[in-house]
PDB file of C-alpha atoms in Angstrom:
ATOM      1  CA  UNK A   1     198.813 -34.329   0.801  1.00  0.00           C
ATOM      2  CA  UNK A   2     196.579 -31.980   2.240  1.00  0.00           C
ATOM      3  CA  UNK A   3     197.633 -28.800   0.430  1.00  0.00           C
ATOM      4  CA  UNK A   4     196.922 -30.196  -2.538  1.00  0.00           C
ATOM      5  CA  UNK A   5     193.087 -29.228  -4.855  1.00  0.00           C
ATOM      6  CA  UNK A   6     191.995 -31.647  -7.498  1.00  0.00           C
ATOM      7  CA  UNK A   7     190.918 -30.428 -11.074  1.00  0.00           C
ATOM      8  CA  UNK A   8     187.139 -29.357  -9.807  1.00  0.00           C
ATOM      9  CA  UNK A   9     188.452 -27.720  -7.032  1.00  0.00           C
ATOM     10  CA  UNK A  10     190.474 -25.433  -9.055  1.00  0.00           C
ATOM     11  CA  UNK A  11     188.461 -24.844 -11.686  1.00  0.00           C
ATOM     12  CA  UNK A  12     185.871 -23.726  -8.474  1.00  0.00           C
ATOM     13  CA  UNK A  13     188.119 -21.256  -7.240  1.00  0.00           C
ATOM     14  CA  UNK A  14     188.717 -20.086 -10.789  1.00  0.00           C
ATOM     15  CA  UNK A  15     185.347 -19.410 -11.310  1.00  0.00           C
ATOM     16  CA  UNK A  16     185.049 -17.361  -8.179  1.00  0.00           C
ATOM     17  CA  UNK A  17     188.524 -15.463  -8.651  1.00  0.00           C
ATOM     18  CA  UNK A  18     187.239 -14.421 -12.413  1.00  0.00           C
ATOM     19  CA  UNK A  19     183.612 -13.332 -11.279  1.00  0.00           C
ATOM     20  CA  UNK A  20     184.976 -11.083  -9.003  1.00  0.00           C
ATOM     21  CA  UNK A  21     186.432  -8.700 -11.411  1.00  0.00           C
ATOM     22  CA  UNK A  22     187.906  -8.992 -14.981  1.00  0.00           C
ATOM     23  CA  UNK A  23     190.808 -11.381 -15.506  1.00  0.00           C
ATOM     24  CA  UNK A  24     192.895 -11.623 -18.283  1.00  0.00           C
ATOM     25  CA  UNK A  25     194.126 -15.236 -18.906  1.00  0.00           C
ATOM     26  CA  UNK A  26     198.033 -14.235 -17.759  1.00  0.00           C
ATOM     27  CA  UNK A  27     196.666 -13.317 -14.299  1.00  0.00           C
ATOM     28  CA  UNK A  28     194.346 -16.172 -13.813  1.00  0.00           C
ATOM     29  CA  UNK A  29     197.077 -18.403 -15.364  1.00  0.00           C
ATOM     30  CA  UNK A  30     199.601 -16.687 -12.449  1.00  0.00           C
ATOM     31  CA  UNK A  31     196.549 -17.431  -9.666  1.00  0.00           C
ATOM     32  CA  UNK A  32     196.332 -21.194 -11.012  1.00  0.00           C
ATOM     33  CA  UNK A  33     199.839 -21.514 -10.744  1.00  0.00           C
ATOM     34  CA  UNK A  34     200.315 -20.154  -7.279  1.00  0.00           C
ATOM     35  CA  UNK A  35     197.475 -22.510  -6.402  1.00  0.00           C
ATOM     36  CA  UNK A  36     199.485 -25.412  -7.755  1.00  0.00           C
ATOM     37  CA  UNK A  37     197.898 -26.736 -10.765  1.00  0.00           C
ATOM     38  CA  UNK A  38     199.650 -28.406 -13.359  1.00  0.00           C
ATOM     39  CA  UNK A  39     200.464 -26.779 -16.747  1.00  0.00           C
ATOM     40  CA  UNK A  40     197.993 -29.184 -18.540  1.00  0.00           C
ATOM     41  CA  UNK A  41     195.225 -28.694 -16.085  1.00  0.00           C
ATOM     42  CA  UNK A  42     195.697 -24.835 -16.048  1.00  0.00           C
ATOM     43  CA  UNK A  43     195.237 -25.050 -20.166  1.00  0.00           C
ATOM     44  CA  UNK A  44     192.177 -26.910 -19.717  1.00  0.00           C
ATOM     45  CA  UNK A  45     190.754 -24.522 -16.772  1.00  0.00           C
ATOM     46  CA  UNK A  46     191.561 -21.449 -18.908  1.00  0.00           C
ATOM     47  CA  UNK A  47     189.734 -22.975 -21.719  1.00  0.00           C
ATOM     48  CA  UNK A  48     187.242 -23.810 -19.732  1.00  0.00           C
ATOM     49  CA  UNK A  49     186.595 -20.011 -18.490  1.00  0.00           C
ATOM     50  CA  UNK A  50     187.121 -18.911 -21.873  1.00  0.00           C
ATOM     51  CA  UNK A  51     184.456 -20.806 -23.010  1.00  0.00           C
ATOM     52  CA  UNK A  52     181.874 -20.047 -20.542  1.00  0.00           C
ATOM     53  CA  UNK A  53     182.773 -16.345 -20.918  1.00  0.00           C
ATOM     54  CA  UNK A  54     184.175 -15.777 -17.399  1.00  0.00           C
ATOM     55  CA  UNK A  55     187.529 -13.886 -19.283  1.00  0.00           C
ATOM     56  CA  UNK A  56     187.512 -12.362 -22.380  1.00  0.00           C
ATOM     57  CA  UNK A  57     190.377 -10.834 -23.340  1.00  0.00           C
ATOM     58  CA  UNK A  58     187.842  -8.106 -25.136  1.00  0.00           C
ATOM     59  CA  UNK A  59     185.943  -7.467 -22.417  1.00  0.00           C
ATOM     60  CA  UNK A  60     188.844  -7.281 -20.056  1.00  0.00           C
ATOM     61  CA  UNK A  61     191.038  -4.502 -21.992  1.00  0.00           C
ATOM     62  CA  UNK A  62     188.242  -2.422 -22.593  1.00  0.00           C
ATOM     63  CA  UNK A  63     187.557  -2.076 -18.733  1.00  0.00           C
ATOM     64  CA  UNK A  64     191.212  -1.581 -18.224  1.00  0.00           C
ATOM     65  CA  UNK A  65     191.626   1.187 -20.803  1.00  0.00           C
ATOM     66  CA  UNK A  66     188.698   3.312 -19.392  1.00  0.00           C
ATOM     67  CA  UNK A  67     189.580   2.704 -15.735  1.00  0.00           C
ATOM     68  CA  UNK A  68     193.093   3.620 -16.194  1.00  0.00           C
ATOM     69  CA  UNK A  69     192.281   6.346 -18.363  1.00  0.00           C
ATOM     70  CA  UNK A  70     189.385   8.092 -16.288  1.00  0.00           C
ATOM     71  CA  UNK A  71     190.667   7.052 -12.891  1.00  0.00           C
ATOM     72  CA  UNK A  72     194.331   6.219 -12.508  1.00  0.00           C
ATOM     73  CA  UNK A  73     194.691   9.342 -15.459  1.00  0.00           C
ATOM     74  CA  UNK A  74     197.215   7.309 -17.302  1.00  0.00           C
ATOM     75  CA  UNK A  75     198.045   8.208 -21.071  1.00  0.00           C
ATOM     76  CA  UNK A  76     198.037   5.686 -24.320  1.00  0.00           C
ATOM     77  CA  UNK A  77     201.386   4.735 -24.091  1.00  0.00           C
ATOM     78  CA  UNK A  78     201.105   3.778 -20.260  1.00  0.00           C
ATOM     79  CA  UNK A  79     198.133   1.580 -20.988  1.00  0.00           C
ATOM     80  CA  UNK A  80     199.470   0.152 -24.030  1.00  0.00           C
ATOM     81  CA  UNK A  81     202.415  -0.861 -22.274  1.00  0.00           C
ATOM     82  CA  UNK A  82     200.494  -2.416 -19.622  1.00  0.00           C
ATOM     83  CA  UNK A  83     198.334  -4.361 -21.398  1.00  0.00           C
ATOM     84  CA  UNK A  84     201.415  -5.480 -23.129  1.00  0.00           C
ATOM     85  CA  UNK A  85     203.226  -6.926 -20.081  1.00  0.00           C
ATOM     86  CA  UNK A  86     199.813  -8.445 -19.917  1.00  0.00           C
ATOM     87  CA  UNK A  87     200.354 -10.743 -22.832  1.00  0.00           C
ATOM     88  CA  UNK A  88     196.939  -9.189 -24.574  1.00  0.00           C
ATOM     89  CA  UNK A  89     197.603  -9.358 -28.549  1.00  0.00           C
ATOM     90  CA  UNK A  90     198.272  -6.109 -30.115  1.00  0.00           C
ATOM     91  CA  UNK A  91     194.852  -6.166 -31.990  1.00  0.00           C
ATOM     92  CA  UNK A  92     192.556  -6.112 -28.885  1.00  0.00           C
ATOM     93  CA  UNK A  93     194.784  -3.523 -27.523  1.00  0.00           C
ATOM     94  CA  UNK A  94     194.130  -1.233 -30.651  1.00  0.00           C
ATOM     95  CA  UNK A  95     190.665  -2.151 -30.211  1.00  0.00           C
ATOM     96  CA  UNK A  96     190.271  -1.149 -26.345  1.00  0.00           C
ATOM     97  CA  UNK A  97     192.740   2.111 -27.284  1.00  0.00           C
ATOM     98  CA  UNK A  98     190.073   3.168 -29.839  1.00  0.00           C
ATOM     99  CA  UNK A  99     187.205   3.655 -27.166  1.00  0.00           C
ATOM    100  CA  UNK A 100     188.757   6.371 -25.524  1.00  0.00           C
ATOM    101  CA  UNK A 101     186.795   9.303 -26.063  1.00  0.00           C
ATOM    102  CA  UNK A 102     189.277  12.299 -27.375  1.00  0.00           C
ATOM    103  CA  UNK A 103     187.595  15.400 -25.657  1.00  0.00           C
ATOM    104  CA  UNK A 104     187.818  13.181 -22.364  1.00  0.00           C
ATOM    105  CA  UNK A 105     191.443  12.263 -22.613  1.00  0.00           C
ATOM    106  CA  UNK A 106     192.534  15.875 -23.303  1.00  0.00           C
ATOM    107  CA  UNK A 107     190.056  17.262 -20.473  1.00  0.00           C
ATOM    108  CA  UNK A 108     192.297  15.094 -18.200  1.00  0.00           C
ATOM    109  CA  UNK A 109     195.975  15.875 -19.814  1.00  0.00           C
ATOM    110  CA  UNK A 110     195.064  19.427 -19.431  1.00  0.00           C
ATOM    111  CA  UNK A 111     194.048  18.970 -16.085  1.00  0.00           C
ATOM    112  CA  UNK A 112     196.852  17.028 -15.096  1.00  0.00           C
ATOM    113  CA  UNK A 113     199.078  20.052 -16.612  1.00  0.00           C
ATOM    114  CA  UNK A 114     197.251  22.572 -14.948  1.00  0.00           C
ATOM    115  CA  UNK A 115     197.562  20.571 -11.321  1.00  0.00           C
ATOM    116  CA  UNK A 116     201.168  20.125 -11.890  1.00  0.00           C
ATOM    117  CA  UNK A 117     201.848  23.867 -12.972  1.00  0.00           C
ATOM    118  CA  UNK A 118     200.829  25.225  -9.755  1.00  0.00           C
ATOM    119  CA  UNK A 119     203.341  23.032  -7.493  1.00  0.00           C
ATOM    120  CA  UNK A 120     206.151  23.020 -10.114  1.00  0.00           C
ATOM    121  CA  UNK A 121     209.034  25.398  -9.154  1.00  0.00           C
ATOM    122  CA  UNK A 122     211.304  26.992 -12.112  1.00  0.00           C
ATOM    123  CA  UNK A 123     213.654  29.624 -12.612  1.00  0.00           C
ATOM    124  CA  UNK A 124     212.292  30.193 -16.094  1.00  0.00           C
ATOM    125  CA  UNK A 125     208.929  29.297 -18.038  1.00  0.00           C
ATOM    126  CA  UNK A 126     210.964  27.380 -20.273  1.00  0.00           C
ATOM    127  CA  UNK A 127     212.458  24.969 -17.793  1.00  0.00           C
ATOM    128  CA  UNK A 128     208.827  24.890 -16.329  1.00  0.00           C
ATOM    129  CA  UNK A 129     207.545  23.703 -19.135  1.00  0.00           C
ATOM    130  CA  UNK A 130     210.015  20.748 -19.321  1.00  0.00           C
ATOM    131  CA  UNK A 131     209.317  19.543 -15.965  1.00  0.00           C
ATOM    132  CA  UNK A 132     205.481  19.481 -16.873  1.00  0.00           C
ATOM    133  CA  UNK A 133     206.336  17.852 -20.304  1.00  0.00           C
ATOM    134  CA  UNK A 134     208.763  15.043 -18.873  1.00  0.00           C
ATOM    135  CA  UNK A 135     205.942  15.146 -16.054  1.00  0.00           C
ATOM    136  CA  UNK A 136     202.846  13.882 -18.627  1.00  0.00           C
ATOM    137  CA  UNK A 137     205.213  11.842 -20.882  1.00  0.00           C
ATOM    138  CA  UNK A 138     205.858   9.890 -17.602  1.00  0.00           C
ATOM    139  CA  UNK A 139     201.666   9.079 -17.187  1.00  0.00           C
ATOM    140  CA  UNK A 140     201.703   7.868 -20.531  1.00  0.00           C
ATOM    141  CA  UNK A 141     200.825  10.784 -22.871  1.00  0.00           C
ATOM    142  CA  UNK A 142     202.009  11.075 -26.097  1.00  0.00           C
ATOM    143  CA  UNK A 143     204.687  13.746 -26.630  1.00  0.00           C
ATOM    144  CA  UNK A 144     202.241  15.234 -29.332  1.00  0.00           C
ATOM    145  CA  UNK A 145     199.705  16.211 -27.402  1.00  0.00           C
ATOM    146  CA  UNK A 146     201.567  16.746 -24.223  1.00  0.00           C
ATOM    147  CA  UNK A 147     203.292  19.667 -26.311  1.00  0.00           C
ATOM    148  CA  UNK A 148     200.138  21.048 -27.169  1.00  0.00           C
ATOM    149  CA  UNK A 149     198.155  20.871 -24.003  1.00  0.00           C
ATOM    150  CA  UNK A 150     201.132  23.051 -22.199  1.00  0.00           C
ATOM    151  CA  UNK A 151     201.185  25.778 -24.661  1.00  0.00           C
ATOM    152  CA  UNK A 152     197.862  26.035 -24.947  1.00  0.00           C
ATOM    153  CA  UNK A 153     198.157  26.415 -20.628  1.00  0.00           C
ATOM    154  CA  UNK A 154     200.711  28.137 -20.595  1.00  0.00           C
ATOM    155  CA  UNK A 155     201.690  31.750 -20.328  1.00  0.00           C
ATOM    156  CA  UNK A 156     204.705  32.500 -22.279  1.00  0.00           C
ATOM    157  CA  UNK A 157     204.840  29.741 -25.548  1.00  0.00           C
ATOM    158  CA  UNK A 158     208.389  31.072 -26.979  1.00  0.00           C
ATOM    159  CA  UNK A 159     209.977  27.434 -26.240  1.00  0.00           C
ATOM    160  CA  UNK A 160     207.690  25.284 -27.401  1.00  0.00           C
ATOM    161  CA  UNK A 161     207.540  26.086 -30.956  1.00  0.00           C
TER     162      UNK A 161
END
């Protein structure tokens, strides 16, 4: 069987896949898995890159939560849910959710808004200002602050309050 990798093989590839990048253990687990490994060598592989720090489950959502944050300009409640489907416990979540800086993640809601204000086209202000609200609850936002950040941007508040 050609197609086949022992153990050290695996473990190898493993090594490379996870220094790449961060990992969490549910993706590497997937890549083992497509590789073929076996369910007891994939436990001892993981453990084995747990243990010489090549994923931490830490160290991996707080690099999500800033990247997705700054970059991809997704909300709290996108991210959460990601991380979720991830399989990363709800503590380390918190945890990574806490080091978003405040000023940051409104600079980018209300920058979002403003983007989307000038290509959204309404009738009225009010049904404007659902579009952009359904628009930043979509990204993740919480419906809080997404309520906020349009009135504050926008010209005529009546609807919102």
């Amino acid at each position: 069987m050609k197609g086949e990798l022992s153990e050290n093989e695996l473990r190898y590839k493993a090594e490379a896949y996870c220094s790449s990048m961060e990992r969490c253990v549910t993706d590497v687990e997937a890549k083992l898995s497509q590789w073929g490994a076996t369910p007891e060598v994939m436990e001892k592989i993981v453990r084995h890159l747990q243990d010489e720090r090549y994923i931490d489950q830490k160290r991996f959502c707080s690099a999500f939560v800033r990247d997705k944050y700054r970059f991809n300009q997704w909300g709290r409640v996108k991210i959460c849910q990601a991380l979720r489907m991830k399989k990363i416990p709800a503590d380390v979540i918190a945890e990574g959710l806490e080091e978003i800086d405040e000023r940051e993640y409104v600079e980018i809601l209300s920058g979002l808004i403003e983007q989307k204000r000038s290509r959204v086209k309404a009738c009225t202000e009010y049904e404007r200002n659902g579009k952009l609200i359904r628009f930043a609850v979509g990204r993740g936002f919480e419906i809080e602050a997404v309520c906020r950040c349009v009135k504050q941007t926008g010209e005529d508040d009546v609807y919102l309050d």
